Amino acid sequence: MSVGGAGIPRLQELTYIETAVKAVVRGETFEEIRLAMVNQAKESAREADRDGSFDPAKWDAQKVNPSKYVHNTVDVLKELMRLGWVERHVLPSSPRSAYAHAHVTFEATREGRAWTELVRSDQRMGYNVLVGALLEAHPQFEGFLRLVGARPDSVSDHLTIPLLKYEGSTYRSHKEFVGTFVEHVVQAVQQGDLGWSAETDVVQGTLQGYVEAAIQRARKRAAHLEQSEKEKKPRGFPLTRKRIGALCEEAAVRLAFTSAGCPMDYISHELLRRWCRFLGLANFSYYAPGPQALRLWATGEASGQGKTVRFDRSVGSEVRHRALASLPRIWADEISSLNGTMYRPVWQVRAAVCWDQRISDEEFDAALTSMYNGEVTGLTFGIHLDEASLVRIPGSARPFFMKGRVFHVMRLDETYRQAEEVER
């Protein structure tokens, strides 16, 4: 498998880089590195579990199957070679050939060993150094940061991608929904303030062309499977409302990034927004107040690259105090008006505040925790948290976790009392 190119590596977690380079420095074989990767993924899944769905047996099965996590292991080793932290070496071309490389070991370079020592002694600094290395290795990473507002030459502090829900019986056909979606994006682009722009014919042609091509591929695939003697029923990508909506989102993401001067595929964008949230440089949400959209925004700035990279993140007590102080305004303007209840899902309030203040989810959670612990003074309201659940937490959001408990909803006490007085 080639170790060249500068495309975004398919790494769901940047911690895979730390896991793999430490294993290389320890002199572990390809198979041992694969097992270390499975263990890291297992721990990430365990930490993210808030509903008891974590299944250890699933991960035990991943370990004993030598073809599992081969792609992840190859991708992370390729990335380490690209960064110059591991000497170049032939890697398996597929899971089937992994057995032939099971006992192969790799050599860390001087730079790789230095980074390993740094991340062991100071993990935060280690990942700051990693950002510099990624900026040098991947133009798309630098472009992503620039477009969302996290570089000195950024011209906007956000990138907004208009979306539209495809649900219920509002639309009579997929074609009708796609047409409505295209016109929705055209109107949003004409109104501006998205962080990108494009001519109307480009928007229409790009979105319609992408979705129609994907639909045709799905239909051909289904037809082929129907004719197969081994497969009597279509499978793969059925043209459900959910799938059509996903295709429209993919098309809009590609259009937005290309129009803004940083072309990338949908998966690369997904990985980069995940990396940047982890690194404290950018955040994203599908649920910030306003017309439905995917909004991405900077939560810090990275200037320079390589060994000269410097950071200015929106973190700390002052940032958290401002976030809390904004709650009554945001609650009154956007949140409490959505329905009659005085409680709102914490994840929804978080999205509104983080978008308004251009901060990370972690800063909002830290602010809420500090207030609940009585560490914040000077505010004219209180917050009540409850473990009851009003709606399902979306996959792109996460629950609010504090002191071993998950709190699903919250209420501003001042707002609640005022509402009671009005009712009287």
PDB file of N, CA and C in Angstrom, residues 158 160 193 284-295 297 326-327 329-338 344 346-358:
ATOM      1  N   HIS A 158     -17.081  31.446  10.661  1.00  0.00           N
ATOM      2  CA  HIS A 158     -17.915  30.257  10.589  1.00  0.00           C
ATOM      3  C   HIS A 158     -18.088  29.839   9.134  1.00  0.00           C
ATOM      4  N   THR A 160     -21.328  27.918   7.162  1.00  0.00           N
ATOM      5  CA  THR A 160     -22.688  27.415   7.342  1.00  0.00           C
ATOM      6  C   THR A 160     -23.154  26.731   6.061  1.00  0.00           C
ATOM      7  N   ASP A 193     -23.973  35.495   4.155  1.00  0.00           N
ATOM      8  CA  ASP A 193     -23.556  35.196   5.536  1.00  0.00           C
ATOM      9  C   ASP A 193     -23.430  33.705   5.798  1.00  0.00           C
ATOM     10  N   PHE A 284     -18.967  22.271  15.888  1.00  0.00           N
ATOM     11  CA  PHE A 284     -20.009  22.199  14.865  1.00  0.00           C
ATOM     12  C   PHE A 284     -21.314  21.755  15.501  1.00  0.00           C
ATOM     13  N   SER A 285     -22.416  22.064  14.847  1.00  0.00           N
ATOM     14  CA  SER A 285     -23.721  21.617  15.317  1.00  0.00           C
ATOM     15  C   SER A 285     -24.730  21.664  14.185  1.00  0.00           C
ATOM     16  N   TYR A 286     -25.662  20.722  14.222  1.00  0.00           N
ATOM     17  CA  TYR A 286     -26.815  20.733  13.329  1.00  0.00           C
ATOM     18  C   TYR A 286     -28.008  21.414  13.994  1.00  0.00           C
ATOM     19  N   TYR A 287     -27.860  21.803  15.266  1.00  0.00           N
ATOM     20  CA  TYR A 287     -29.022  22.192  16.051  1.00  0.00           C
ATOM     21  C   TYR A 287     -28.930  23.585  16.652  1.00  0.00           C
ATOM     22  N   ALA A 288     -28.022  24.412  16.175  1.00  0.00           N
ATOM     23  CA  ALA A 288     -27.978  25.801  16.633  1.00  0.00           C
ATOM     24  C   ALA A 288     -29.234  26.519  16.155  1.00  0.00           C
ATOM     25  N   PRO A 289     -29.707  27.532  16.898  1.00  0.00           N
ATOM     26  CA  PRO A 289     -30.924  28.247  16.501  1.00  0.00           C
ATOM     27  C   PRO A 289     -30.806  28.848  15.105  1.00  0.00           C
ATOM     28  N   GLY A 290     -31.959  28.945  14.450  1.00  0.00           N
ATOM     29  CA  GLY A 290     -31.981  29.499  13.101  1.00  0.00           C
ATOM     30  C   GLY A 290     -32.423  28.459  12.097  1.00  0.00           C
ATOM     31  N   PRO A 291     -32.457  28.816  10.820  1.00  0.00           N
ATOM     32  CA  PRO A 291     -32.817  27.847   9.780  1.00  0.00           C
ATOM     33  C   PRO A 291     -31.935  26.617   9.858  1.00  0.00           C
ATOM     34  N   GLN A 292     -32.502  25.468   9.522  1.00  0.00           N
ATOM     35  CA  GLN A 292     -31.746  24.230   9.634  1.00  0.00           C
ATOM     36  C   GLN A 292     -30.474  24.293   8.792  1.00  0.00           C
ATOM     37  N   ALA A 293     -29.354  23.956   9.430  1.00  0.00           N
ATOM     38  CA  ALA A 293     -28.063  24.020   8.746  1.00  0.00           C
ATOM     39  C   ALA A 293     -27.022  23.276   9.560  1.00  0.00           C
ATOM     40  N   LEU A 294     -25.962  22.904   8.897  1.00  0.00           N
ATOM     41  CA  LEU A 294     -24.757  22.446   9.575  1.00  0.00           C
ATOM     42  C   LEU A 294     -23.866  23.663   9.750  1.00  0.00           C
ATOM     43  N   ARG A 295     -23.600  24.025  10.985  1.00  0.00           N
ATOM     44  CA  ARG A 295     -22.771  25.197  11.276  1.00  0.00           C
ATOM     45  C   ARG A 295     -21.458  24.759  11.876  1.00  0.00           C
ATOM     46  N   TRP A 297     -17.755  26.414  13.355  1.00  0.00           N
ATOM     47  CA  TRP A 297     -17.176  27.687  13.773  1.00  0.00           C
ATOM     48  C   TRP A 297     -15.901  27.474  14.577  1.00  0.00           C
ATOM     49  N   SER A 326     -24.857  34.845  28.974  1.00  0.00           N
ATOM     50  CA  SER A 326     -25.665  34.928  27.752  1.00  0.00           C
ATOM     51  C   SER A 326     -26.922  34.074  27.824  1.00  0.00           C
ATOM     52  N   LEU A 327     -27.006  33.187  28.797  1.00  0.00           N
ATOM     53  CA  LEU A 327     -28.113  32.237  28.855  1.00  0.00           C
ATOM     54  C   LEU A 327     -29.503  32.876  28.887  1.00  0.00           C
ATOM     55  N   ARG A 329     -30.643  35.698  27.743  1.00  0.00           N
ATOM     56  CA  ARG A 329     -30.971  36.258  26.424  1.00  0.00           C
ATOM     57  C   ARG A 329     -31.262  35.153  25.418  1.00  0.00           C
ATOM     58  N   ILE A 330     -30.399  34.160  25.383  1.00  0.00           N
ATOM     59  CA  ILE A 330     -30.586  33.066  24.420  1.00  0.00           C
ATOM     60  C   ILE A 330     -31.834  32.275  24.753  1.00  0.00           C
ATOM     61  N   TRP A 331     -32.048  32.067  26.036  1.00  0.00           N
ATOM     62  CA  TRP A 331     -33.238  31.332  26.474  1.00  0.00           C
ATOM     63  C   TRP A 331     -34.513  32.057  26.024  1.00  0.00           C
ATOM     64  N   ALA A 332     -34.544  33.362  26.228  1.00  0.00           N
ATOM     65  CA  ALA A 332     -35.730  34.142  25.879  1.00  0.00           C
ATOM     66  C   ALA A 332     -35.917  34.263  24.377  1.00  0.00           C
ATOM     67  N   ASP A 333     -34.826  34.446  23.640  1.00  0.00           N
ATOM     68  CA  ASP A 333     -34.923  34.700  22.207  1.00  0.00           C
ATOM     69  C   ASP A 333     -35.163  33.448  21.382  1.00  0.00           C
ATOM     70  N   GLU A 334     -34.540  32.343  21.780  1.00  0.00           N
ATOM     71  CA  GLU A 334     -34.528  31.185  20.900  1.00  0.00           C
ATOM     72  C   GLU A 334     -35.108  29.914  21.491  1.00  0.00           C
ATOM     73  N   ILE A 335     -34.918  29.697  22.786  1.00  0.00           N
ATOM     74  CA  ILE A 335     -35.153  28.364  23.318  1.00  0.00           C
ATOM     75  C   ILE A 335     -36.526  28.202  23.933  1.00  0.00           C
ATOM     76  N   SER A 336     -36.873  29.056  24.881  1.00  0.00           N
ATOM     77  CA  SER A 336     -38.135  28.860  25.592  1.00  0.00           C
ATOM     78  C   SER A 336     -39.343  29.073  24.686  1.00  0.00           C
ATOM     79  N   SER A 337     -39.133  29.738  23.551  1.00  0.00           N
ATOM     80  CA  SER A 337     -40.252  29.994  22.644  1.00  0.00           C
ATOM     81  C   SER A 337     -40.591  28.792  21.765  1.00  0.00           C
ATOM     82  N   LEU A 338     -39.776  27.733  21.811  1.00  0.00           N
ATOM     83  CA  LEU A 338     -40.003  26.611  20.917  1.00  0.00           C
ATOM     84  C   LEU A 338     -41.258  25.815  21.273  1.00  0.00           C
ATOM     85  N   ARG A 344     -35.662  22.482  28.781  1.00  0.00           N
ATOM     86  CA  ARG A 344     -35.130  22.240  27.447  1.00  0.00           C
ATOM     87  C   ARG A 344     -34.017  21.216  27.539  1.00  0.00           C
ATOM     88  N   VAL A 346     -30.480  19.698  27.479  1.00  0.00           N
ATOM     89  CA  VAL A 346     -29.189  20.363  27.702  1.00  0.00           C
ATOM     90  C   VAL A 346     -28.414  20.481  26.402  1.00  0.00           C
ATOM     91  N   TRP A 347     -28.451  19.429  25.560  1.00  0.00           N
ATOM     92  CA  TRP A 347     -27.684  19.466  24.322  1.00  0.00           C
ATOM     93  C   TRP A 347     -28.177  20.579  23.390  1.00  0.00           C
ATOM     94  N   GLN A 348     -29.475  20.881  23.477  1.00  0.00           N
ATOM     95  CA  GLN A 348     -30.023  21.939  22.626  1.00  0.00           C
ATOM     96  C   GLN A 348     -29.589  23.321  23.125  1.00  0.00           C
ATOM     97  N   VAL A 349     -29.622  23.500  24.438  1.00  0.00           N
ATOM     98  CA  VAL A 349     -29.146  24.759  25.011  1.00  0.00           C
ATOM     99  C   VAL A 349     -27.658  24.926  24.724  1.00  0.00           C
ATOM    100  N   ARG A 350     -26.917  23.844  24.853  1.00  0.00           N
ATOM    101  CA  ARG A 350     -25.478  23.887  24.581  1.00  0.00           C
ATOM    102  C   ARG A 350     -25.201  24.354  23.160  1.00  0.00           C
ATOM    103  N   ALA A 351     -25.934  23.802  22.188  1.00  0.00           N
ATOM    104  CA  ALA A 351     -25.728  24.188  20.790  1.00  0.00           C
ATOM    105  C   ALA A 351     -25.967  25.677  20.590  1.00  0.00           C
ATOM    106  N   ALA A 352     -27.029  26.201  21.223  1.00  0.00           N
ATOM    107  CA  ALA A 352     -27.356  27.617  21.071  1.00  0.00           C
ATOM    108  C   ALA A 352     -26.285  28.514  21.675  1.00  0.00           C
ATOM    109  N   VAL A 353     -25.827  28.186  22.884  1.00  0.00           N
ATOM    110  CA  VAL A 353     -24.828  29.019  23.561  1.00  0.00           C
ATOM    111  C   VAL A 353     -23.477  28.920  22.861  1.00  0.00           C
ATOM    112  N   CYS A 354     -23.082  27.719  22.489  1.00  0.00           N
ATOM    113  CA  CYS A 354     -21.767  27.554  21.850  1.00  0.00           C
ATOM    114  C   CYS A 354     -21.706  28.283  20.504  1.00  0.00           C
ATOM    115  N   TRP A 355     -22.793  28.239  19.748  1.00  0.00           N
ATOM    116  CA  TRP A 355     -22.849  28.961  18.476  1.00  0.00           C
ATOM    117  C   TRP A 355     -22.805  30.464  18.714  1.00  0.00           C
ATOM    118  N   ASP A 356     -23.579  30.938  19.680  1.00  0.00           N
ATOM    119  CA  ASP A 356     -23.646  32.363  19.981  1.00  0.00           C
ATOM    120  C   ASP A 356     -22.303  32.893  20.472  1.00  0.00           C
ATOM    121  N   GLN A 357     -21.638  32.132  21.312  1.00  0.00           N
ATOM    122  CA  GLN A 357     -20.389  32.583  21.937  1.00  0.00           C
ATOM    123  C   GLN A 357     -19.142  32.097  21.196  1.00  0.00           C
ATOM    124  N   ARG A 358     -19.332  31.249  20.197  1.00  0.00           N
ATOM    125  CA  ARG A 358     -18.227  30.666  19.436  1.00  0.00           C
ATOM    126  C   ARG A 358     -17.245  29.936  20.368  1.00  0.00           C
TER     127      ARG A 358
END
